[in-house]
Coordinates of C-alpha atoms in Angstrom, one line a residue:
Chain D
X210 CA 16.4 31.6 -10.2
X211 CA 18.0 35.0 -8.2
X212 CA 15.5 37.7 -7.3
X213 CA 16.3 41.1 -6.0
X214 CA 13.4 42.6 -5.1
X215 CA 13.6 45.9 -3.1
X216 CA 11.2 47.2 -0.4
X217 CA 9.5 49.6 -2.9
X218 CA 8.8 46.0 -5.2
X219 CA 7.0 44.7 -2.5
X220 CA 5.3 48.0 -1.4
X221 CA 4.0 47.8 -5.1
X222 CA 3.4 43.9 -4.8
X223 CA 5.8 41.3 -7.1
X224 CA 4.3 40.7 -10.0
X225 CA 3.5 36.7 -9.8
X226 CA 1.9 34.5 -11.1
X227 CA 1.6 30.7 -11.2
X228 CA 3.8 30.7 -7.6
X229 CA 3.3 28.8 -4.7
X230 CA 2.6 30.7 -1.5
X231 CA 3.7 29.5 1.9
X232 CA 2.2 31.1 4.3
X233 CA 4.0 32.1 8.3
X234 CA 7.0 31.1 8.1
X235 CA 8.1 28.9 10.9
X236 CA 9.4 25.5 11.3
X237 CA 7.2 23.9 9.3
X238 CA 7.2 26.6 6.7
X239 CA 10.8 26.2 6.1
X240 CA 10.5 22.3 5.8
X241 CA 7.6 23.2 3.6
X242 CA 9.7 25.1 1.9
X243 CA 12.9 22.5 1.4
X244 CA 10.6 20.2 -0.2
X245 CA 9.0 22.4 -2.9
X246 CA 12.8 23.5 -4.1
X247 CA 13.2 19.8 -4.2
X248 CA 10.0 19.3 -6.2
X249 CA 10.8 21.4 -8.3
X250 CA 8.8 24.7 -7.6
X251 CA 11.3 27.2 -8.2
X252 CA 12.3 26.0 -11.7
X253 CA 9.7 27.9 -13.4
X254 CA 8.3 30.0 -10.7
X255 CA 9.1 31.5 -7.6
X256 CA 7.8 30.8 -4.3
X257 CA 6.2 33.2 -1.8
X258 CA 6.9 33.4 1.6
X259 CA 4.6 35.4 4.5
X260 CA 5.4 36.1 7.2
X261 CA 5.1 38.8 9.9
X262 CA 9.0 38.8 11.0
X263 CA 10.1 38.4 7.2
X264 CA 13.4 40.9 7.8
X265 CA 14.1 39.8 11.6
X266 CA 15.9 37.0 10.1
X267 CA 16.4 38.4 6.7
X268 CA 19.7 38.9 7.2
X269 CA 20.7 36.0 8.1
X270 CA 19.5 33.7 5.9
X271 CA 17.8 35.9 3.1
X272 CA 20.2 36.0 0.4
X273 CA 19.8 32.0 0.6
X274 CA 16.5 32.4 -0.1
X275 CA 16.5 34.6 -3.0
X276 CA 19.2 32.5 -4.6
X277 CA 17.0 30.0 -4.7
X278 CA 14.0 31.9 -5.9
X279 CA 11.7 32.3 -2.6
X280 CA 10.6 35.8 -2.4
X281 CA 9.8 37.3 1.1
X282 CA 6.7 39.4 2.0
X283 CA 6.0 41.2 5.1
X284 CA 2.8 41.2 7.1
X285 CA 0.8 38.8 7.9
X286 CA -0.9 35.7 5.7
X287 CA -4.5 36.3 7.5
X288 CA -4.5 39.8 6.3
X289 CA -6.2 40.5 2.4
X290 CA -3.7 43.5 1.6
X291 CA -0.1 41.2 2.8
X292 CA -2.1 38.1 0.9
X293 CA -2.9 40.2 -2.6
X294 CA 1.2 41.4 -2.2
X295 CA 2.0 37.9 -2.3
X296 CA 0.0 37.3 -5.9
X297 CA -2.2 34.7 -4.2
X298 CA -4.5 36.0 -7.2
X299 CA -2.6 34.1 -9.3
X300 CA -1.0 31.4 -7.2
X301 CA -1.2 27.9 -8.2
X302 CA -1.9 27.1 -4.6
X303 CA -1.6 28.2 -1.2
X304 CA 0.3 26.1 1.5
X305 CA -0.9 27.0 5.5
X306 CA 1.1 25.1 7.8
X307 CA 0.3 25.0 11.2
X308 CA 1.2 28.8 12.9
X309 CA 1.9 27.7 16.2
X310 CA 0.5 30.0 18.7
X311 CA 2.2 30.3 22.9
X312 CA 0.0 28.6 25.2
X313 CA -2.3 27.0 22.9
X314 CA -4.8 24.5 24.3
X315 CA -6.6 22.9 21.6
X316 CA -8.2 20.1 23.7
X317 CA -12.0 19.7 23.7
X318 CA -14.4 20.3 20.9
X319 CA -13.5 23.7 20.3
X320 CA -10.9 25.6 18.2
X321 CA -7.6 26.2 19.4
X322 CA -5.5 29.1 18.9
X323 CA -3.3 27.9 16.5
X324 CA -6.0 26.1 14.4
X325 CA -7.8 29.3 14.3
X326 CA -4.7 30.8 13.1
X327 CA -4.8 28.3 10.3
X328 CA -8.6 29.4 9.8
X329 CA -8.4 32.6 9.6
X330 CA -5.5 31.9 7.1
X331 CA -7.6 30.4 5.0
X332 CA -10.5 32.5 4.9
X333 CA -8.3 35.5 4.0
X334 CA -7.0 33.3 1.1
X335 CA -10.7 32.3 0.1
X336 CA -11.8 36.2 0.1
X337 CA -9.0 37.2 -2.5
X338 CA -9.0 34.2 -4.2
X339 CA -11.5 32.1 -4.1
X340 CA -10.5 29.2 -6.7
X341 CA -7.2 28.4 -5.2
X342 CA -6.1 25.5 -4.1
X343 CA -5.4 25.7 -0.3
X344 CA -3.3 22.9 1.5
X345 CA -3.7 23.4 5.1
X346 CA -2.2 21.7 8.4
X347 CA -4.1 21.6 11.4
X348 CA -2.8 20.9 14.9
X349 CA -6.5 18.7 16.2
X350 CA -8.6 17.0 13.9
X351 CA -11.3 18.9 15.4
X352 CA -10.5 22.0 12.9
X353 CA -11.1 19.6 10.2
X354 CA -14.5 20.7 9.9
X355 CA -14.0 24.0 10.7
X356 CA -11.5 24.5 7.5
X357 CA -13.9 21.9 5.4
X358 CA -16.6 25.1 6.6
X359 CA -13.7 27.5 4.7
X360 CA -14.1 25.5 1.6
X361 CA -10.6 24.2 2.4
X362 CA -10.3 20.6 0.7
X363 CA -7.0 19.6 1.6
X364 CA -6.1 19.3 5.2
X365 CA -3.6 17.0 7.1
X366 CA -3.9 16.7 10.8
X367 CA -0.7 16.7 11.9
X368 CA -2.1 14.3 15.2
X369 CA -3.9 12.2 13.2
X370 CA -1.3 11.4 10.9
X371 CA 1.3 11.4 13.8
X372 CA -0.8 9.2 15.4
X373 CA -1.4 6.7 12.3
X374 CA 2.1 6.6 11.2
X375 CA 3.1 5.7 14.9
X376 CA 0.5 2.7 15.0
X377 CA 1.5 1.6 11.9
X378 CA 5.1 1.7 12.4
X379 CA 4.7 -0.5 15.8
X380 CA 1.8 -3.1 14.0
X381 CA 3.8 -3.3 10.8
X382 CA 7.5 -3.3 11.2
X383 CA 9.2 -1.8 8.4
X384 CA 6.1 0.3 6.7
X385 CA 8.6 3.8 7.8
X386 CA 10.8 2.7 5.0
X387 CA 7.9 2.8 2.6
X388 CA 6.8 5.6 3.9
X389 CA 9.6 7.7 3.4
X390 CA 10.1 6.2 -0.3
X391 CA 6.9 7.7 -1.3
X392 CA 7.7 10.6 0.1
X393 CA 10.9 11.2 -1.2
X394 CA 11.3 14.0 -3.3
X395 CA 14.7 13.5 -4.7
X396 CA 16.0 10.6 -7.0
X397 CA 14.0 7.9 -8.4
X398 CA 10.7 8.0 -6.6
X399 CA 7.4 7.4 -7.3
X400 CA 4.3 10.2 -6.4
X401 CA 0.6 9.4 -6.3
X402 CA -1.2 11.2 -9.5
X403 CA -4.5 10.8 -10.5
X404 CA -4.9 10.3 -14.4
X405 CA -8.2 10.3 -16.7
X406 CA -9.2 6.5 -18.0
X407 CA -8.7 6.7 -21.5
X408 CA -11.8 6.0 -23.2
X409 CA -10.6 2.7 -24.7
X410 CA -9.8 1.2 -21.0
X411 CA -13.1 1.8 -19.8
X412 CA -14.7 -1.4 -20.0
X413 CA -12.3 -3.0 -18.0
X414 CA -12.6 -4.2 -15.0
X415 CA -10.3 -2.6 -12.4
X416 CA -8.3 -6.0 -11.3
X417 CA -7.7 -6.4 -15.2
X418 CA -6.1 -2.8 -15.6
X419 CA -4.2 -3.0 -12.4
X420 CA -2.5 -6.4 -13.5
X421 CA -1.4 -4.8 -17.0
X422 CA -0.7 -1.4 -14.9
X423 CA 2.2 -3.8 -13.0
X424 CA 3.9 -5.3 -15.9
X425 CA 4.5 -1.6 -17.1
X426 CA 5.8 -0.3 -13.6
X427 CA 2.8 1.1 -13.1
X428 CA 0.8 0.5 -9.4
X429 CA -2.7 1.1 -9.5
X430 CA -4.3 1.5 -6.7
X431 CA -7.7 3.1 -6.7
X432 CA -10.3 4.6 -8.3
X433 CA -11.3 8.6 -7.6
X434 CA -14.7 9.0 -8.9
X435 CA -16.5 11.9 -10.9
X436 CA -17.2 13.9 -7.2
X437 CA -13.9 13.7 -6.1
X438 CA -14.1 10.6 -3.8
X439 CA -11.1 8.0 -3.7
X440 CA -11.5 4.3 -3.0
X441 CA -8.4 2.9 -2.8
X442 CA -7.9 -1.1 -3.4
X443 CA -11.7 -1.2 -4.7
X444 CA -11.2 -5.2 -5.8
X445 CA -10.6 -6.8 -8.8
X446 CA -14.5 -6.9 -10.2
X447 CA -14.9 -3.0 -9.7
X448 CA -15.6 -1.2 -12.7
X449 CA -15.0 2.1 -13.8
X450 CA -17.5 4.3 -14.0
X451 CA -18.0 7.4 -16.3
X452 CA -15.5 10.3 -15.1
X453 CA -13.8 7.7 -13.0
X454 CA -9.9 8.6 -12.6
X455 CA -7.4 6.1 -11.7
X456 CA -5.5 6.3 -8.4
X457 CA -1.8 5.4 -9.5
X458 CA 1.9 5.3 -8.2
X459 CA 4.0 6.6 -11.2
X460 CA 7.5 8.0 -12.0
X461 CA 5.8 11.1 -13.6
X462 CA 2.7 12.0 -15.6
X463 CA 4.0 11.2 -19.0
X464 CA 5.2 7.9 -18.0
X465 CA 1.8 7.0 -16.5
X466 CA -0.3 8.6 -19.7
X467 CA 2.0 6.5 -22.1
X468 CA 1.7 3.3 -19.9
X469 CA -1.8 3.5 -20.3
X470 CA -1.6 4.4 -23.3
X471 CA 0.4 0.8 -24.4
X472 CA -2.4 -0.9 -22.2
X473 CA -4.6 0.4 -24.5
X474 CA -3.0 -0.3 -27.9
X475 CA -2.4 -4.3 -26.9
X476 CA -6.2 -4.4 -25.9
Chain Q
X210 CA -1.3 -20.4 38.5
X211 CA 2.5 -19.4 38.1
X212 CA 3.7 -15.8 38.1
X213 CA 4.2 -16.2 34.3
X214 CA 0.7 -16.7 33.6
X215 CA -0.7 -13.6 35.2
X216 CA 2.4 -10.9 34.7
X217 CA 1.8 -8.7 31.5
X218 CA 4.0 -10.0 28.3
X219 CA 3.7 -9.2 24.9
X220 CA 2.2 -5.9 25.2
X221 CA 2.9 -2.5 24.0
X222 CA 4.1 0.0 26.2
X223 CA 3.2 4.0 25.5
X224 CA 6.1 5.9 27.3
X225 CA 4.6 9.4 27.6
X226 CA 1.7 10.6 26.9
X227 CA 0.3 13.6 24.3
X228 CA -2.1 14.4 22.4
X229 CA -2.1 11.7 20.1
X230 CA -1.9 9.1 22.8
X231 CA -5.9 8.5 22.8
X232 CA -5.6 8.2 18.7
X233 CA -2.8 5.7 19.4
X234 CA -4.7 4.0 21.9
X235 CA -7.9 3.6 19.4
X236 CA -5.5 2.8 16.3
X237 CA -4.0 -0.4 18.1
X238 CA -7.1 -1.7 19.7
X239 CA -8.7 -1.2 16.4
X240 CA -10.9 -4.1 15.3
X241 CA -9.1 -4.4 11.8
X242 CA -5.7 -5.3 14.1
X243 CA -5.5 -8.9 13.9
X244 CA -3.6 -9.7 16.9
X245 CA -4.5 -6.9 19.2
X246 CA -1.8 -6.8 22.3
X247 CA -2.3 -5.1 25.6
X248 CA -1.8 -1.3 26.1
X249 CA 0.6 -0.2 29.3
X250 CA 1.0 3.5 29.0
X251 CA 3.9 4.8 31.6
X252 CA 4.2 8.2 32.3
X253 CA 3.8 10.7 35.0
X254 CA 1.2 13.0 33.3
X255 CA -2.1 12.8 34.0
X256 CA -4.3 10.6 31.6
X257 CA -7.8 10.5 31.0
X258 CA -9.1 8.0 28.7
X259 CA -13.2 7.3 27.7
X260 CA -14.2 4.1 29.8
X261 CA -16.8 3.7 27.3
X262 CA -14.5 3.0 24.3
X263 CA -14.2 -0.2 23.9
X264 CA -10.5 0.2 22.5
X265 CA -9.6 1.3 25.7
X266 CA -10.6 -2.1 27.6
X267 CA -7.4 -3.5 29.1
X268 CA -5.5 -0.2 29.3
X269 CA -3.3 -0.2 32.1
X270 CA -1.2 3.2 33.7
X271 CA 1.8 3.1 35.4
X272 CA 2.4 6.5 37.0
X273 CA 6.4 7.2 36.8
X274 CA 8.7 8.6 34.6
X275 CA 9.3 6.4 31.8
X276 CA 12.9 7.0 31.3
X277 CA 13.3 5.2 35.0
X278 CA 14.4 2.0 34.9
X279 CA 12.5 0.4 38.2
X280 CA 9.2 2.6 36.6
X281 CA 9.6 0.4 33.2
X282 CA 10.3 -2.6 35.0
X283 CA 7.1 -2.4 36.7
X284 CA 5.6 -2.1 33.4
X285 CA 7.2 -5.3 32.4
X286 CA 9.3 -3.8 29.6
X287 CA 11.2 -7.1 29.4
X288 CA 8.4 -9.2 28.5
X289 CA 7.0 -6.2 26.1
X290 CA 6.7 -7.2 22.4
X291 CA 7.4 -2.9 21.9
X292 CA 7.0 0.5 22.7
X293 CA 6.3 3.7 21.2
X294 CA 8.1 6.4 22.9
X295 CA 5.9 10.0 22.4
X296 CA 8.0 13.1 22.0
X297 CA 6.7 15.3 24.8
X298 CA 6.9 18.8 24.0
X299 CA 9.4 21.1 26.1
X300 CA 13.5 21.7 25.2
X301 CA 14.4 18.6 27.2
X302 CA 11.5 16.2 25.0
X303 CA 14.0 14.7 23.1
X304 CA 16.7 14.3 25.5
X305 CA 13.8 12.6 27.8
X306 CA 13.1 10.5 24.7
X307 CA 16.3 9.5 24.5
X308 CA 16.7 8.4 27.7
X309 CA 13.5 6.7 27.5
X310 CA 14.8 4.5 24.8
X311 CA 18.3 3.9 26.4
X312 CA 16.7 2.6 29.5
X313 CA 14.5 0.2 27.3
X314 CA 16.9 -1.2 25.5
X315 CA 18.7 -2.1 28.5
X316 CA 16.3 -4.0 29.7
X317 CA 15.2 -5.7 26.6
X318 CA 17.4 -6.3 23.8
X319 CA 14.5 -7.5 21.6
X320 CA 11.7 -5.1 21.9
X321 CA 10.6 -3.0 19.0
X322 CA 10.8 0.5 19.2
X323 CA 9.2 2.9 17.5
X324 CA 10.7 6.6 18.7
X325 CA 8.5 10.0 17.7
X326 CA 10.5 13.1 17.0
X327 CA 8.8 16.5 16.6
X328 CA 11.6 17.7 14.5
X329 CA 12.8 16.6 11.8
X330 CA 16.6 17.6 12.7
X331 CA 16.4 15.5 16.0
X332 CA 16.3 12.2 13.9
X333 CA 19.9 12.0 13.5
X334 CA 20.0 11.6 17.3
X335 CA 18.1 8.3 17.5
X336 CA 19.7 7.6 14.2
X337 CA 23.5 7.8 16.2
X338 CA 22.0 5.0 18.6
X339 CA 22.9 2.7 15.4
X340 CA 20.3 -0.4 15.7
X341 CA 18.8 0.4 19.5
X342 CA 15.9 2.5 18.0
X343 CA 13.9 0.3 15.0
X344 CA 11.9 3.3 13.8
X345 CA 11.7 6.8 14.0
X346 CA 8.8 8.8 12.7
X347 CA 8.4 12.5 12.2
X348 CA 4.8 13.5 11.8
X349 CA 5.5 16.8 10.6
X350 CA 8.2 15.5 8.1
X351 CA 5.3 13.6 6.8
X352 CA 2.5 16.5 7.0
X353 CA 5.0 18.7 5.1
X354 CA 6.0 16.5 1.9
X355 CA 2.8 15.4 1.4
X356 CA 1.3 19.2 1.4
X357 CA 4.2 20.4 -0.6
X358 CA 3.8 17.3 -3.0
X359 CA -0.3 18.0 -3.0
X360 CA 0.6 21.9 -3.9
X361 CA 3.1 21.1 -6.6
X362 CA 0.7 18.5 -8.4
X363 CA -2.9 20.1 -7.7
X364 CA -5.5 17.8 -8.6
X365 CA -3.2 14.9 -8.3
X366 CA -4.9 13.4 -4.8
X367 CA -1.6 13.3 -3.4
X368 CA -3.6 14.6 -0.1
X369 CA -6.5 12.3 -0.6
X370 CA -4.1 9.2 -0.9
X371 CA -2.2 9.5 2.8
X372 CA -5.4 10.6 4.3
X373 CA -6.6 7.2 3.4
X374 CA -4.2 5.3 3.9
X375 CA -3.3 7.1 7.2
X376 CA -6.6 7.7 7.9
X377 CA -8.9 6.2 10.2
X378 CA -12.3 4.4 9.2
X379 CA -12.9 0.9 9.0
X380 CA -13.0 1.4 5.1
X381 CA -9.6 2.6 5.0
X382 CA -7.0 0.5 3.7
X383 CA -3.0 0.7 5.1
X384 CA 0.4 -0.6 3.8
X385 CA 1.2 -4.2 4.9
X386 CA 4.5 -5.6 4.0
X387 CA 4.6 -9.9 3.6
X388 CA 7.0 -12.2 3.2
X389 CA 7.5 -13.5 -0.3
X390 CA 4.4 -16.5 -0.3
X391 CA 6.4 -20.0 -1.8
X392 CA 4.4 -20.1 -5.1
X393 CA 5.8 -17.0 -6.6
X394 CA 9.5 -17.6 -4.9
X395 CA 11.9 -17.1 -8.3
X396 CA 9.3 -15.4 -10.2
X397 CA 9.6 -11.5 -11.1
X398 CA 6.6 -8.8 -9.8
X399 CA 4.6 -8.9 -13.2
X400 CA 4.6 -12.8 -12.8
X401 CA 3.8 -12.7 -9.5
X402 CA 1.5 -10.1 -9.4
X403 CA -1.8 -11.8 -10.3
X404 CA -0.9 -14.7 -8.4
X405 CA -0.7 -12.6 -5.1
X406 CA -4.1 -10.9 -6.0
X407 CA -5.6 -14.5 -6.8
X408 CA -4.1 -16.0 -3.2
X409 CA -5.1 -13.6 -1.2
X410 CA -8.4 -14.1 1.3
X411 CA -9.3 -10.0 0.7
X412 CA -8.9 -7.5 -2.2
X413 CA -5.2 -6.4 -2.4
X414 CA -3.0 -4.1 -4.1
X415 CA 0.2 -4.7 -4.6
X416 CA 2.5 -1.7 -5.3
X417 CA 5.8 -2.8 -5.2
X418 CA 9.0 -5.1 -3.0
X419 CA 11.5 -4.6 -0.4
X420 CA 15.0 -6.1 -1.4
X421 CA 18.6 -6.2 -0.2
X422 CA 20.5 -4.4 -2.8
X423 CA 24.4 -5.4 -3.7
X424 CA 25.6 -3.4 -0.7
X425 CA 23.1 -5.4 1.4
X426 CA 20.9 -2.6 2.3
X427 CA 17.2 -2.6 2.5
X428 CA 15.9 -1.0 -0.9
X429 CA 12.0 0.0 -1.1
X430 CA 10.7 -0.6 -4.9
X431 CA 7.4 0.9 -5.7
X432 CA 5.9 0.5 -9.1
X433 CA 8.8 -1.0 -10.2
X434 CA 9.7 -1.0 -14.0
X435 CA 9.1 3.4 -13.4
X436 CA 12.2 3.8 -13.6
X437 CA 13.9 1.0 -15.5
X438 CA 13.6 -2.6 -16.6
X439 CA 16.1 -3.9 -14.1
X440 CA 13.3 -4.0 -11.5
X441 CA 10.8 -5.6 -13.4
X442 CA 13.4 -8.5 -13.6
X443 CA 13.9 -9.1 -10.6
X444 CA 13.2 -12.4 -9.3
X445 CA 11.9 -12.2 -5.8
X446 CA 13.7 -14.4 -3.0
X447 CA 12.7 -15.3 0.3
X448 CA 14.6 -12.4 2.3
X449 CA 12.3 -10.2 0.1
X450 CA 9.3 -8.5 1.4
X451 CA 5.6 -7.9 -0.6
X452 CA 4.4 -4.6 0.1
X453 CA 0.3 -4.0 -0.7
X454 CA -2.3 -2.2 0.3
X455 CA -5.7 -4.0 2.2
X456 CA -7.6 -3.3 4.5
X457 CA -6.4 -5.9 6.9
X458 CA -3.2 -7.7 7.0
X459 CA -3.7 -10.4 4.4
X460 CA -3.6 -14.1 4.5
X461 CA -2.3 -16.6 1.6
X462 CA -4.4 -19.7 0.5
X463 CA -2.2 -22.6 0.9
X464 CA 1.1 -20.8 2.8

């Protein structure tokens, strides 16, 4: 998808809906950004990008970005007039990677100034629109709570999870390679979705489903219950309660809903 | 007593030190790490660590820069069973990494390392060193795909799922990758599936195999059968690997 949007467009505000918007712009905004075009996100949409410097280094690399359907808007993502430009009325979700801010000190209890950032990022988004989805990164997992505070409900601490992966990597040799396989965007891969039990299924024990899950390429791998809470690897004798999801490792939805769907016919 | 029973071997060495050191620290002293090895951290920043904690009994420093061969060897780095090698932030981090690992490998041509990168475009670097660096991890390459994969399928957990499994509570469960047990040698993963589950001395979930594919490169399969019968036929062979998720690294009846 091209766009040409003019300055006037965006003085007016784009008129978008069911976008992602990625809020700052810098390194991990545009590696935010690379993956979404991989997944997908510009096929039927555009993307959004904020950022205060949008047309510093417009011209250098802007006419990449339109041709692949990321539209640029000026100003910054923690202010309510840049955010409602951007359609975050109407986003599907809202991406806040981690703004890093000169000098930051983040160490101790408190709230450094690039978790803040991310903060007051998401409050902004929370004030214009308060039933999107926001997907926040966070330098300390100190601003966990603070963004959990903001209502936000998805949040990767980039030291935590730096931390974990390097653990990992040096206790179990090899796990990287998984890793990236599940994170692969591109090819034949295999994302984590969450899927209704069908109604038939639901006296089964969770061993049971997951054994009949693996002969049709399916892995299942945990339960997420009615209040949003995932236990994954609950055992074989778990059952599954009412509003119960399944946790599951499929190519795509469709597969997954007809795999279960075959489960059910042959019980 | 010799000098071989009282010199450090078998540890892990931490060359530098960041934020994420103390998390690294707690992470392999944990008590769900079955064969917990001693901790040298070498660097020549300062480093504070909670004599309280009990993951950080047996923490030793040795003040020096790590990339300094005399520095590592009084860390022992040739009896070390690894090293992590933190990406320290400042233009010359990854040059200093780089070194770091060069000097390591030099002095042991067995230990396991595990290099950090802060960006992802600096992996190719460690990459070029062919087979002297065993892993390299990105953290933000992995903070970014799984946002971007948690915006594009809301309400799909995506988020949820790493946080667990890269998260830390003793409930939380991590990926563990086993050699192929002898009982289900020759059969495919639906066949073998239950029997892993049944042979197991915890709850597991399997989710997939490591292989050698025909150009004899390592090929991750998870869920396989998504994306075609061929993997659902395979027959699993001894240079294979399991990969589940547990909370602890499993154990076989009878292997």
């Amino acid at each position: 998808m091209s766009l040409d949007l003019t300055c006037d467009e965006f003085e007016r505000g784009p008129r978008l809906s069911g976008h992602v918007v990625v809020c700052w712009g810098g390194t991990d905004s545009f590696s935010m950004l690379d993956r979404l075009v991989e997944l997908g996100a510009t096929e039927d949409a555009v993307i959004a990008l904020i950022s205060p410097d949008v047309w510093s280094w417009a011209p250098t690399c802007g006419a990449a970005l339109d041709a692949v359907g990321i539209v640029r808007v000026e100003g910054r993502p923690d202010d309510r007039a840049t955010l409602l430009k951007s359609g975050v009325a109407e986003a599907r979700g809202v991406l806040v990677p981690l703004h890093v801010v000169a000098g930051d000190d983040a160490g101790g209890s408190g709230l450094g100034a690039s978790d803040a950032a991310v903060l007051r990022t998401a409050l902004a988004v929370r004030s214009v629109n308060p039933h999107v989805p926001v997907y926040a990164e966070v330098a300390s997992e100190n601003a966990r709570r603070f963004l959990s505070f903001a209502g936000v409900r998805d949040i990767v601490s980039c030291e935590m999870m730096g931390a974990r992966a390097l653990s990992q990597a040096m206790l179990e040799h090899g796990v990287t390679a998984v890793y990236a396989e599940l994170l692969e965007s591109t090819g034949h891969t295999c994302e984590p979705y969450t899927v209704a039990v069908p109604e038939s299924l639901r006296h089964m024990k969770f061993g049971a489903l997951a054994e009949m899950g693996a002969a049709r390429g399916l892995a299942i791998v945990g339960v997420v219950n009615s209040e949003d809470k995932i236990t994954l690897n609950p055992g074989a004798d778990a059952h599954l309660g009412e509003g119960d999801r399944l946790q599951v490792l499929g190519a795509d939805i469709e597969h997954i809903r007809q795999a279960l769907k075959g489960i059910s016919d042959e019980t | 007593m010799a000098y071989d029973d009282v010199c450090l071997k078998r540890h892990i060495l931490l060359l530098g030190w960041t934020d994420k050191g103390k998390e690294i620290v707690d992470n392999l002293h944990s008590p769900d790490v079955v064969d917990p090895r001693q901790i040298v951290i070498v660097t020549d920043r300062p480093v504070v660590l909670d004599p309280s904690k009990e993951e950080c009994r047996g923490v030793v420093v040795v003040p020096g820069d790590a990339s300094d061969k005399n520095v590592l060897r009084m860390a022992n780095a040739e009896r070390a069973s690894g090293a992590i090698v933190l990406a320290e932030s400042g233009t010359t981090g990854v040059t200093h990494s780089l070194m770091c690992v060069l000097a390591l490998r030099s002095i042991s041509s067995d230990i396991y390392i595990v290099a950090e990168v802060d960006e992802e475009a600096d992996k190719c670097h460690f990459q070029a060193l062919g087979g002297v660096v065993n892993e390299v991890v990105c953290p933000g390459e992995y903070v970014s795909k799984i946002l971007a994969q948690g915006a594009m399928f809301p309400g799909s957990g995506v988020v949820d799922f790493y946080t667990h499994l890269l998260g830390q509570t003793s409930e939380s469960n991590e990926i563990y990758l086993l050699e192929v047990p002898p009982q289900i040698l020759g059969l495919t993963y639906p066949e073998a599936y239950p029997v892993i589950v049944a042979a197991a001395d915890q709850s597991v979930s399997p989710i997939g195999f490591i292989r050698l594919d025909a150009s004899g490169e390592l090929e991750v399969v998870i869920s396989p059968g998504a994306h075609g019968s061929e993997e659902l036929s395979h027959q699993l062979v001894e240079s294979d690997r399991i990969v589940l998720i547990s909370q602890t690294r499993p154990v076989f009846g009878g292997v």
